[in-house]
C-alpha cells in the first residue's frame, strides 16, 4: 500500500454552507503531508470526515485501506488524532486524560509517555480545568505521540504552543517521519508547513487549490527582502523575478521569486551588503497574489504601483 | 479609569446571557408559591382546621425542622410555614448560582480576561453580577407578594413575606460573592456556597426543631440557632403576625458585610486565581478509569452521590413523618379526601400517604436520570470528538452513559424504599411494611425508563434540542401527576405521562402489564436513539 489516505470528489455540506466541494487529496504512506488553508477553508471538516466523525455527502474516502465511516473502530486503533480544539474533562488530571486516550486507542508506550511529558514540560498532576489551550494541546499531543500507530492526524496542533514547544513538536513529527509513520498536519501557517511537510496540499473554499512537493510549489512563494548596501543600488530592476521594487539610494525593498534568490544575492554581494532582512511570505499574501482573495482597496494598490514605478525610474 | 468602570455594560451582558434562565426561575418560583399558598387557603379554611395544623406543628419536631415553627394559627402563618422554607432554599440556589455564573465562571472560561482587557474596572464584574441578582430578587419579591395576595392572604403581610423571600436571595447573593473569590472554579464556588446553604438550613432546622410550644400548642418560639441563619430570619420576621420589620435591616447589614468582604478579597487576588489551593490529581490514571464505562462512572458519580445524600435525607424524613400521617391528615377532611381521591379510596391513611410520596419521589428521581443522560450532550460538545477518534464505537460509548444513569436511578429508588421502610419501621415499631415500600419505590423504574427512552431518542435525533426537550418532558410529567387530578385534566392527556400508568403502590394491587409495556417502550426508544446517534454527524 503506498497511499495512506485517498480522497476523491469529497463533498460535505452543512445546510447552505458547502464546507467541502469535490475535494481531492492523496497522502502517501510514510510522508509528512501539510494541509494548508486559511480559517474556514474546510480543513477540520475534511479531517473529521477522514475520522468518521462526520458523514460525507458524496465522494470516495479511503484511510489506511478502509472506509472511515464503516470501519471506524478498527481504523482508529491504527491512527491518532489531535483535534483543533482540544476539550478535556475539567476534573480529570492531565495524566489521567493521557492514559485514558492512550488506552481507549489500544494502549500506549509508558516510557515514551514519560519522555514526552518531560519534553513538553507538562505537569500531569494538574486538573484539566486549570490548563491553558496550549497545555490541553500538549495533553493530546503526548497521548498521540506515545501511541504506536501508523498515521497521525493533527489539526492545527501548534496554534496554542509557544515557540519553544513548537520546536519540541517539530522534533516529534521528525521522529515520526524517521520511524516511517504517516503524518497529516493541517495548518494555516505557511512557514510551519514548509518546515515540516514533504508534500503540501493547499485547500481553499473546500477545494484543493494546489498540491505537490515543496519544490513544485516554489513558484508560489516569494520572499520579501529589505537591504542596505555601501554603494548605491542599481541594476536590480534588470533582474527577472524581482517585484515591487522600492529603491532609495543605498536602501531597497523588494520581493523575489524563490528560484531567482541566488542571482539576486550574487548581484547584491557586489554592492557590499551592510544589512539584509528577508521575511518569508505569509499564507495571506500568497493567497492574495495567486487567487485574488481579499484584494486590497484599489486606492492603496495604485499608490503602491506608482511608488514602484518611481523607484525603478 | 475607576474601579467600577464598565459595570453597566457588563450588567447588560449578564442580563442578556440570562434572558431565558432568570425569567424561567422567577416564573417557576411564583407558580410554585402561588399553588402552595392557594392550597393552604382552601385546605385550612376553618378555625378548627387551622388549630389542628398548629397543634401538629407544635407536636412534630420533624415538621418544624422542614417547615419552621408556626407563629400563630392563621392562614398567612400557615402559608409562610408551607412555602418559606423550601422556596427560600430554591431562591438561595437561584441567587448563588447567578452570582457565580457571572463572576467565577466568567474567569474560568477565560471570558473575564477578554472583558478585563477591555475598559473595565476591577470591581465591575462582581458589581454587575450582584446588580443583576439583586434586581432579580426585587422583581421576585413583588411577584411573590402578588401571588400571595392573589391566594387570598392579607396585603401587608404578603408584601412583608415577598420582601423576606427577596431578602433571602440577596443574602445568598452576598455569600456567593465571597465564595466566588475564595474558590478557583465555578463548581467549587457553587459547592462552597451550597455548603453554607446546607449549614444555614441545619441551623434553622435545629432552632425550629427544638422550639418551645406556647399558648397551649398554638404557637412556637424558635431557639437562638434559628437567628443565626438568613433562612430563619424571614420566618422570624412573622410578616402575617404583626411583623418584625426590623429583620429586613438584619438582612441589609448581612448583605453589606458580605459584599464588603468580597470586594476586599478582590483587591488581594489576580484574575483567574482563588484563595484556596488548587487540588491536584494523580499523574497516572487508575485502572478503573480506563474504559468507556469507567469514564462515564467517573463523570457521573459526583452527581449521583449528591442525589443519593439528598434522597436519603428526604426518604428518611418522609418515613418518620409516615408515623404521624394519621395525626397530620386525620383531623382535616379536605386532606383526607385528597388522599382518598389519589388512592382510589378505602385504603388506610399510612399506605395512601406512602403511595403519594413514593410517586412523587419517582418523578423527582427521574430528574437525576435526565440530568445524568444529558451528560451525553455535554460530552458531545466537549471531549467526545477525541474519544470517538479512538477505538471506541458510538453505541458502546453511549451505552456506557445510559447504563450509568439507569444503575444510578435504581440505586436512588432502592434508597427511597429502604429509607421509607426502615425509618417508618423504627419509629412505628413495625418493619413489616419495608418490602412493600421497597416494591413501591422500584415500581417507578419502568416509567423512569420510558422517560429515559424519550431523552435518548431526542439525543439521537435532535441533539441541539435535547436539553430543552428533555426537561420539558420531565416537567410535563411532574405537572400532570401533581396538578392533573386537581385541574381535572382529561384522561387522554394524563395518559401521555408514563407515570400515570404506574400502579399506585402500596395501596393498589401490583399490575404487570403496564410495567412490561413501559419497559418495552423505554427500551425501544433507547435503541432508536442509539441507532440515530450512530448514523448522524457529531453535532459539535
Ligand atoms: N457543524 C457545522 N455546522 C455548520 N457549518 C459548519 C460546521 N462545521 C464547519 N462549518 C463551516 O464549514 C466551513 C469549514 O469549516 P472548518 O472545516 O472548520 O474550517 P477550517 O478548519 O479550515 O478553519 C466554515 O465555513 C464553517 O463555518
Ligand atoms: Mg479548523
Tab-separated table of C-alpha atoms in Angstrom, chain B residues 257-537:
chain	number	residue	atom	x	y	z
B	257	UNK	CA	-20.877	42.798	55.239
B	258	UNK	CA	-20.645	40.040	52.627
B	259	UNK	CA	-20.205	42.471	49.747
B	260	UNK	CA	-17.566	44.409	51.650
B	261	UNK	CA	-15.654	41.166	52.313
B	262	UNK	CA	-15.918	40.153	48.665
B	263	UNK	CA	-14.507	43.491	47.464
B	264	UNK	CA	-11.626	43.244	49.948
B	265	UNK	CA	-10.850	39.762	48.656
B	266	UNK	CA	-10.916	41.015	45.038
B	267	UNK	CA	-8.215	43.500	45.964
B	268	UNK	CA	-5.935	40.714	47.098
B	269	UNK	CA	-6.002	38.319	44.223
B	270	UNK	CA	-5.264	38.133	40.483
B	271	UNK	CA	-7.843	37.399	37.816
B	272	UNK	CA	-8.326	33.645	37.447
B	273	UNK	CA	-6.829	32.660	40.787
B	274	UNK	CA	-8.556	31.826	44.038
B	275	UNK	CA	-7.624	31.763	47.703
B	276	UNK	CA	-7.939	28.031	48.194
B	277	UNK	CA	-5.095	25.866	46.910
B	278	UNK	CA	-5.875	24.009	43.701
B	279	UNK	CA	-6.246	20.316	44.323
B	280	UNK	CA	-4.025	18.107	42.241
B	281	UNK	CA	-4.819	14.758	40.729
B	282	UNK	CA	-2.860	11.580	40.134
B	283	UNK	CA	-0.136	11.636	37.454
B	284	UNK	CA	-1.385	8.348	36.008
B	285	UNK	CA	-4.913	7.002	35.691
B	286	UNK	CA	-6.247	4.261	37.957
B	287	UNK	CA	-7.196	1.114	36.042
B	288	UNK	CA	-10.889	1.611	36.736
B	289	UNK	CA	-10.980	4.787	34.658
B	290	UNK	CA	-9.600	3.202	31.503
B	291	UNK	CA	-12.796	2.123	29.743
B	292	UNK	CA	-15.839	3.956	28.377
B	293	UNK	CA	-17.864	2.760	31.360
B	294	UNK	CA	-15.115	3.735	33.808
B	295	UNK	CA	-15.052	7.195	32.278
B	296	UNK	CA	-18.839	7.548	32.370
B	297	UNK	CA	-18.924	6.481	36.020
B	298	UNK	CA	-16.147	8.928	36.886
B	299	UNK	CA	-18.051	11.763	35.200
B	300	UNK	CA	-21.401	10.883	36.767
B	301	UNK	CA	-20.548	9.665	40.247
B	302	UNK	CA	-20.365	13.142	41.806
B	303	UNK	CA	-23.885	13.973	40.696
B	304	UNK	CA	-25.146	10.581	41.883
B	305	UNK	CA	-23.560	10.951	45.325
B	306	UNK	CA	-25.167	14.367	45.727
B	307	UNK	CA	-28.546	12.976	44.742
B	308	UNK	CA	-28.009	9.968	46.974
B	309	UNK	CA	-27.401	12.152	50.013
B	310	UNK	CA	-30.432	14.319	49.248
B	311	UNK	CA	-32.734	11.366	48.541
B	312	UNK	CA	-31.590	9.530	51.678
B	313	UNK	CA	-32.288	12.516	53.931
B	314	UNK	CA	-35.666	13.167	52.335
B	315	UNK	CA	-36.707	9.493	52.310
B	316	UNK	CA	-35.817	9.004	55.979
B	317	UNK	CA	-37.652	12.200	56.942
B	318	UNK	CA	-40.715	11.193	54.964
B	319	UNK	CA	-40.584	7.760	56.546
B	320	UNK	CA	-40.536	9.274	60.014
B	321	UNK	CA	-43.409	11.575	59.061
B	322	UNK	CA	-45.322	8.460	57.957
B	323	UNK	CA	-45.875	7.574	61.571
B	324	UNK	CA	-47.531	10.940	62.052
B	325	UNK	CA	-49.629	10.599	58.900
B	326	UNK	CA	-52.731	9.721	60.876
B	327	UNK	CA	-52.333	12.750	63.130
B	328	UNK	CA	-51.209	15.085	60.350
B	329	UNK	CA	-54.009	14.166	57.998
B	330	UNK	CA	-56.570	12.720	60.353
B	331	UNK	CA	-58.131	15.949	61.531
B	332	UNK	CA	-58.515	17.519	58.133
B	333	UNK	CA	-61.394	16.377	55.959
B	334	UNK	CA	-60.131	18.127	52.821
B	335	UNK	CA	-56.768	16.397	53.072
B	336	UNK	CA	-58.318	13.051	53.828
B	337	UNK	CA	-60.474	13.411	50.792
B	338	UNK	CA	-57.459	14.449	48.708
B	339	UNK	CA	-55.575	11.307	49.674
B	340	UNK	CA	-58.642	9.169	49.258
B	341	UNK	CA	-59.087	10.507	45.704
B	342	UNK	CA	-55.484	9.830	44.826
B	343	UNK	CA	-55.577	6.375	46.326
B	344	UNK	CA	-58.865	5.281	44.878
B	345	UNK	CA	-60.401	5.397	48.356
B	346	UNK	CA	-60.785	2.871	51.095
B	347	UNK	CA	-57.115	2.367	51.983
B	348	UNK	CA	-55.622	3.262	55.301
B	349	UNK	CA	-54.063	6.692	55.529
B	350	UNK	CA	-50.486	5.490	56.072
B	351	UNK	CA	-50.479	3.436	52.868
B	352	UNK	CA	-52.129	6.272	50.955
B	353	UNK	CA	-49.522	8.674	52.314
B	354	UNK	CA	-46.624	6.439	51.227
B	355	UNK	CA	-48.172	5.767	47.821
B	356	UNK	CA	-48.442	9.505	47.158
B	357	UNK	CA	-44.951	10.271	48.454
B	358	UNK	CA	-43.356	7.387	46.540
B	359	UNK	CA	-44.971	8.507	43.282
B	360	UNK	CA	-43.540	11.992	43.859
B	361	UNK	CA	-40.091	10.537	44.613
B	362	UNK	CA	-40.333	8.554	41.370
B	363	UNK	CA	-40.715	11.687	39.267
B	364	UNK	CA	-38.175	13.693	41.225
B	365	UNK	CA	-35.594	10.905	40.899
B	366	UNK	CA	-36.240	10.884	37.166
B	367	UNK	CA	-34.738	14.370	37.395
B	368	UNK	CA	-31.487	12.607	38.219
B	369	UNK	CA	-31.955	10.243	35.267
B	370	UNK	CA	-32.470	13.170	32.891
B	371	UNK	CA	-29.517	15.074	34.313
B	372	UNK	CA	-27.249	12.028	34.030
B	373	UNK	CA	-28.343	11.276	30.454
B	374	UNK	CA	-27.873	14.867	29.344
B	375	UNK	CA	-24.213	14.424	30.205
B	376	UNK	CA	-24.146	12.697	26.822
B	377	UNK	CA	-24.934	16.002	25.162
B	378	UNK	CA	-22.399	17.923	27.247
B	379	UNK	CA	-19.731	15.427	26.234
B	380	UNK	CA	-20.695	15.757	22.583
B	381	UNK	CA	-19.968	19.479	22.586
B	382	UNK	CA	-16.765	18.803	24.539
B	383	UNK	CA	-14.272	15.947	24.560
B	384	UNK	CA	-16.334	13.393	22.622
B	385	UNK	CA	-14.675	14.196	19.288
B	386	UNK	CA	-11.336	12.986	20.651
B	387	UNK	CA	-12.890	9.941	22.345
B	388	UNK	CA	-14.673	8.730	19.212
B	389	UNK	CA	-11.426	9.132	17.281
B	390	UNK	CA	-10.111	6.272	19.442
B	391	UNK	CA	-11.178	2.640	19.100
B	392	UNK	CA	-14.499	3.199	20.909
B	393	UNK	CA	-17.675	2.683	18.912
B	394	UNK	CA	-20.522	5.145	19.222
B	395	UNK	CA	-23.061	2.626	20.605
B	396	UNK	CA	-20.567	1.394	23.204
B	397	UNK	CA	-19.825	4.935	24.349
B	398	UNK	CA	-23.478	5.918	24.536
B	399	UNK	CA	-24.487	2.709	26.300
B	400	UNK	CA	-21.866	3.315	28.984
B	401	UNK	CA	-23.527	6.567	29.933
B	402	UNK	CA	-27.028	5.083	29.718
B	403	UNK	CA	-26.025	2.134	31.913
B	404	UNK	CA	-24.544	4.507	34.472
B	405	UNK	CA	-27.698	6.629	34.518
B	406	UNK	CA	-30.034	3.632	34.852
B	407	UNK	CA	-27.986	1.937	37.583
B	408	UNK	CA	-27.861	5.265	39.432
B	409	UNK	CA	-31.637	5.546	39.154
B	410	UNK	CA	-32.113	2.033	40.532
B	411	UNK	CA	-29.826	2.899	43.449
B	412	UNK	CA	-31.799	6.049	44.238
B	413	UNK	CA	-35.118	4.179	44.100
B	414	UNK	CA	-33.736	1.482	46.410
B	415	UNK	CA	-32.604	4.222	48.757
B	416	UNK	CA	-36.094	5.708	48.684
B	417	UNK	CA	-37.824	2.431	49.509
B	418	UNK	CA	-35.322	1.485	52.205
B	419	UNK	CA	-35.365	4.987	53.687
B	420	UNK	CA	-39.164	4.973	53.890
B	421	UNK	CA	-39.414	1.415	55.162
B	422	UNK	CA	-36.635	1.407	57.751
B	423	UNK	CA	-37.284	4.841	59.239
B	424	UNK	CA	-41.039	4.251	59.383
B	425	UNK	CA	-40.365	0.803	60.837
B	426	UNK	CA	-38.124	2.201	63.555
B	427	UNK	CA	-40.493	4.979	64.563
B	428	UNK	CA	-43.705	2.953	64.309
B	429	UNK	CA	-42.157	-0.259	65.601
B	430	UNK	CA	-43.383	-2.127	62.547
B	431	UNK	CA	-40.794	-3.291	59.993
B	432	UNK	CA	-43.285	-5.402	58.065
B	433	UNK	CA	-44.039	-2.524	55.663
B	434	UNK	CA	-40.448	-2.396	54.346
B	435	UNK	CA	-40.733	-4.914	51.480
B	436	UNK	CA	-43.945	-3.270	50.243
B	437	UNK	CA	-42.425	0.195	50.354
B	438	UNK	CA	-39.305	-1.075	48.588
B	439	UNK	CA	-41.509	-2.623	45.912
B	440	UNK	CA	-43.484	0.600	45.559
B	441	UNK	CA	-40.254	2.546	45.001
B	442	UNK	CA	-38.878	0.080	42.444
B	443	UNK	CA	-42.216	0.064	40.625
B	444	UNK	CA	-41.353	3.611	39.499
B	445	UNK	CA	-38.454	2.274	37.406
B	446	UNK	CA	-40.406	1.330	34.240
B	447	UNK	CA	-41.866	4.841	33.999
B	448	UNK	CA	-38.412	6.308	34.530
B	449	UNK	CA	-37.072	4.053	31.770
B	450	UNK	CA	-39.790	5.248	29.419
B	451	UNK	CA	-38.812	8.862	30.029
B	452	UNK	CA	-35.123	7.912	29.727
B	453	UNK	CA	-36.044	6.480	26.332
B	454	UNK	CA	-37.509	9.815	25.310
B	455	UNK	CA	-34.317	11.596	26.369
B	456	UNK	CA	-32.051	9.167	24.494
B	457	UNK	CA	-34.231	9.333	21.391
B	458	UNK	CA	-34.035	13.122	21.415
B	459	UNK	CA	-30.272	12.951	21.971
B	460	UNK	CA	-30.009	10.826	18.858
B	461	UNK	CA	-32.487	12.638	16.639
B	462	UNK	CA	-32.422	16.288	17.726
B	463	UNK	CA	-29.197	16.777	19.678
B	464	UNK	CA	-29.326	20.564	19.708
B	465	UNK	CA	-32.784	20.478	21.271
B	466	UNK	CA	-32.083	17.656	23.688
B	467	UNK	CA	-31.627	19.720	26.836
B	468	UNK	CA	-34.733	21.839	26.391
B	469	UNK	CA	-36.981	18.980	25.235
B	470	UNK	CA	-35.869	16.558	27.951
B	471	UNK	CA	-36.516	18.945	30.811
B	472	UNK	CA	-39.813	19.973	29.254
B	473	UNK	CA	-40.857	16.316	29.150
B	474	UNK	CA	-39.965	15.823	32.812
B	475	UNK	CA	-41.743	18.987	33.931
B	476	UNK	CA	-44.747	17.890	31.888
B	477	UNK	CA	-44.836	14.598	33.819
B	478	UNK	CA	-44.462	16.363	37.146
B	479	UNK	CA	-47.229	18.748	36.184
B	480	UNK	CA	-49.702	16.090	35.062
B	481	UNK	CA	-49.131	13.857	38.060
B	482	UNK	CA	-49.296	16.611	40.681
B	483	UNK	CA	-51.815	19.006	39.201
B	484	UNK	CA	-53.641	16.766	36.733
B	485	UNK	CA	-56.177	15.399	39.257
B	486	UNK	CA	-56.718	18.863	40.775
B	487	UNK	CA	-57.241	20.501	37.381
B	488	UNK	CA	-59.294	17.512	36.241
B	489	UNK	CA	-57.284	17.084	33.054
B	490	UNK	CA	-58.828	14.673	30.532
B	491	UNK	CA	-57.579	11.109	30.913
B	492	UNK	CA	-56.158	11.140	27.364
B	493	UNK	CA	-53.789	13.944	28.411
B	494	UNK	CA	-52.902	12.233	31.675
B	495	UNK	CA	-52.058	9.055	29.775
B	496	UNK	CA	-49.223	10.745	27.901
B	497	UNK	CA	-47.147	10.746	31.079
B	498	UNK	CA	-45.608	7.334	31.756
B	499	UNK	CA	-46.050	7.936	35.484
B	500	UNK	CA	-49.848	7.858	35.106
B	501	UNK	CA	-49.577	4.140	34.339
B	502	UNK	CA	-47.568	3.150	37.404
B	503	UNK	CA	-49.787	1.198	39.816
B	504	UNK	CA	-50.480	3.138	42.982
B	505	UNK	CA	-48.403	1.001	45.350
B	506	UNK	CA	-48.689	0.005	48.177
B	507	UNK	CA	-52.412	0.880	48.050
B	508	UNK	CA	-53.373	-0.682	44.724
B	509	UNK	CA	-52.563	-4.172	43.504
B	510	UNK	CA	-49.358	-4.604	41.540
B	511	UNK	CA	-50.058	-4.915	37.819
B	512	UNK	CA	-47.531	-6.456	35.455
B	513	UNK	CA	-48.873	-5.232	32.117
B	514	UNK	CA	-48.127	-1.512	32.466
B	515	UNK	CA	-44.660	-2.323	33.809
B	516	UNK	CA	-43.812	-4.562	30.877
B	517	UNK	CA	-45.211	-2.093	28.351
B	518	UNK	CA	-43.410	0.902	29.857
B	519	UNK	CA	-40.112	-1.008	29.956
B	520	UNK	CA	-40.550	-2.133	26.355
B	521	UNK	CA	-41.331	1.415	25.212
B	522	UNK	CA	-38.263	2.685	27.076
B	523	UNK	CA	-36.005	0.023	25.560
B	524	UNK	CA	-37.332	0.652	22.050
B	525	UNK	CA	-36.812	4.412	22.355
B	526	UNK	CA	-33.285	3.891	23.708
B	527	UNK	CA	-32.458	1.594	20.794
B	528	UNK	CA	-33.855	4.152	18.388
B	529	UNK	CA	-31.783	6.940	19.950
B	530	UNK	CA	-28.585	4.909	19.768
B	531	UNK	CA	-29.322	3.996	16.160
B	532	UNK	CA	-29.892	7.634	15.238
B	533	UNK	CA	-26.716	8.701	17.028
B	534	UNK	CA	-24.728	6.085	15.162
B	535	UNK	CA	-25.886	7.368	11.802
B	536	UNK	CA	-25.556	11.087	12.182
B	537	UNK	CA	-22.788	13.689	12.186
